Amino acid sequence: KRIESSEDLHNIVSNTGRQFADNIVRMSVGLLIGIWVARYLGPVQFGLFSFALAFVALFSPLASLGLDDIVVRNLVRDPTTRDETLGTAFVLKLIGGGISVIGATVVILALRPDDTLSHWLVAIIAAGAIFQAFNVIDFWFNSQVQAKYVAIAKNIAFLICAVIKVILITSAAPLIAFAWVGTFEILVGALAILIIYRSRGFSPLNWLYTWDIAKNLFKDSWPLILSCIVIMIYLRIDQVMLGEIMDSEVVGVYSVAVRLTEVWLFIPTAIYWSVLPSLVEAKQSNEKLFYDMLQKYYNFMALSAYIIVIPIMLLAKWLVLSLFGSAYEEAGLMLAIMIWANLFSFLELARSGFFNVMNWNRIYFVTLVLGAALNVVLNWLLIPRYGGLGAAVATCISYWFAAHGSCFLYKPLHKTAFMLTRAIIYPKVW
């Protein structure tokens, strides 16, 4: 009955409605606070802060270990292994978080030996990876299509830290204080989701670490670890390369375009976690139902992206000037170009669900490697001549290639390529 009802996309929208409502509030408040922070810090300091965030993001896959989708999938298949699966994932992510912090700190010391402020910013921001081990609780709620609890926990942390940021701005706090707030938000979010988990009758004290589950998780997740590293490269390498090739001011202006582009990514993420359990069950039940659902999923993602992309492209210059001021004016054209990357980000996330269900994680990794390599090459060629505008062009081209173009290079993915093409050209949902 659950599989049959999930065939109708109306049901998927219903499952994600609460997440949308929560995330819209969070997006609105976050955007307002982010604008205020950017105006307060100015392009140079905001650029340095954005560089540190992007730099730490390159090491975040070492903390996540590519476990997110794998754990959710396993919990959907066998909920009775909850305590063993969550306990094992928690220990692995705790170790990975420590490695991530050490790695980011050591590399920034080597890369910028005389930049003490960058050292502190990176170390403080990276420390948040330790507390992210508790997001294994998110996996349980997502596997049960109860992501509302995850949203509640994250919104509590977000709103508390939003108030703190306002206090920091009004009290003329230094840049490094904003780095501490980011780490504190992760800590508060971890405590909130832990409290909610216990209130639902569960306890982390019952978690168990087992070598067998650890080995099975790594067997499936190691390609995803590498994939996550590659994802972070093509998501954040543009800001890092801008910081190294150009200067912090250029990074600050470019980061405004990035923020206005990525602020919408909660939409495909919310849909993804509601659709994934249904895709897993549909694949086990009926092949035709699975591909019909998958095509509707692709279509819905493309249509959602178009609804966002086209208005933002047309209003890009006005938005930047109105929200961030003349100091960031050059970000307008960058945004008009970069916003198109969202179309391919939406579709890439949908396609990753297909790869996860099929357990084609190695193929997924290859497509991402090709996209990341293309992004690095294009940034290297375009940034010295065109600065942030060149980075925006490189982002769009590489995102398209990783999500769509690469599917034409491998015969087993030709069906996926044509399904994605259909979604891009004619995203009929109903």
XYZ file of C-alpha atoms in Angstrom, residues 9-28 147-148 150-152 155 263-275 297 300-301 303-305 307-308 346 349 430:
50
model
C 4.046 12.679 -6.608
C 1.361 14.469 -4.614
C 2.246 12.209 -1.732
C 5.914 13.158 -1.975
C 5.047 16.844 -1.870
C 2.853 16.207 1.162
C 5.685 14.410 2.971
C 8.054 17.333 2.404
C 5.584 20.143 3.142
C 6.589 20.548 6.777
C 10.282 20.587 5.846
C 9.622 23.296 3.270
C 7.791 25.450 5.799
C 10.596 25.101 8.338
C 13.327 25.697 5.783
C 11.628 28.711 4.229
C 11.626 30.395 7.637
C 15.240 29.409 8.128
C 16.207 30.559 4.641
C 14.536 33.933 5.101
C 12.506 14.635 8.959
C 10.365 17.176 10.819
C 15.596 17.016 12.240
C 14.226 20.358 11.045
C 13.080 21.271 14.559
C 15.980 25.440 13.532
C 20.259 29.414 -0.426
C 17.732 27.407 -2.479
C 19.417 24.029 -2.068
C 17.230 23.091 0.893
C 14.460 22.383 -1.645
C 16.037 19.365 -3.415
C 17.453 18.126 -0.113
C 14.031 18.125 1.570
C 12.495 16.300 -1.392
C 15.361 13.812 -1.565
C 15.006 12.509 1.988
C 11.270 11.949 1.514
C 11.668 10.243 -1.869
C 11.232 12.778 -9.549
C 9.774 17.668 -10.462
C 13.362 18.617 -9.598
C 10.564 22.203 -12.737
C 11.389 23.354 -9.199
C 14.760 24.607 -10.400
C 10.810 28.302 -11.002
C 13.795 29.631 -9.053
C 18.823 19.679 -8.301
C 20.976 15.167 -6.180
C 1.461 15.235 -13.456
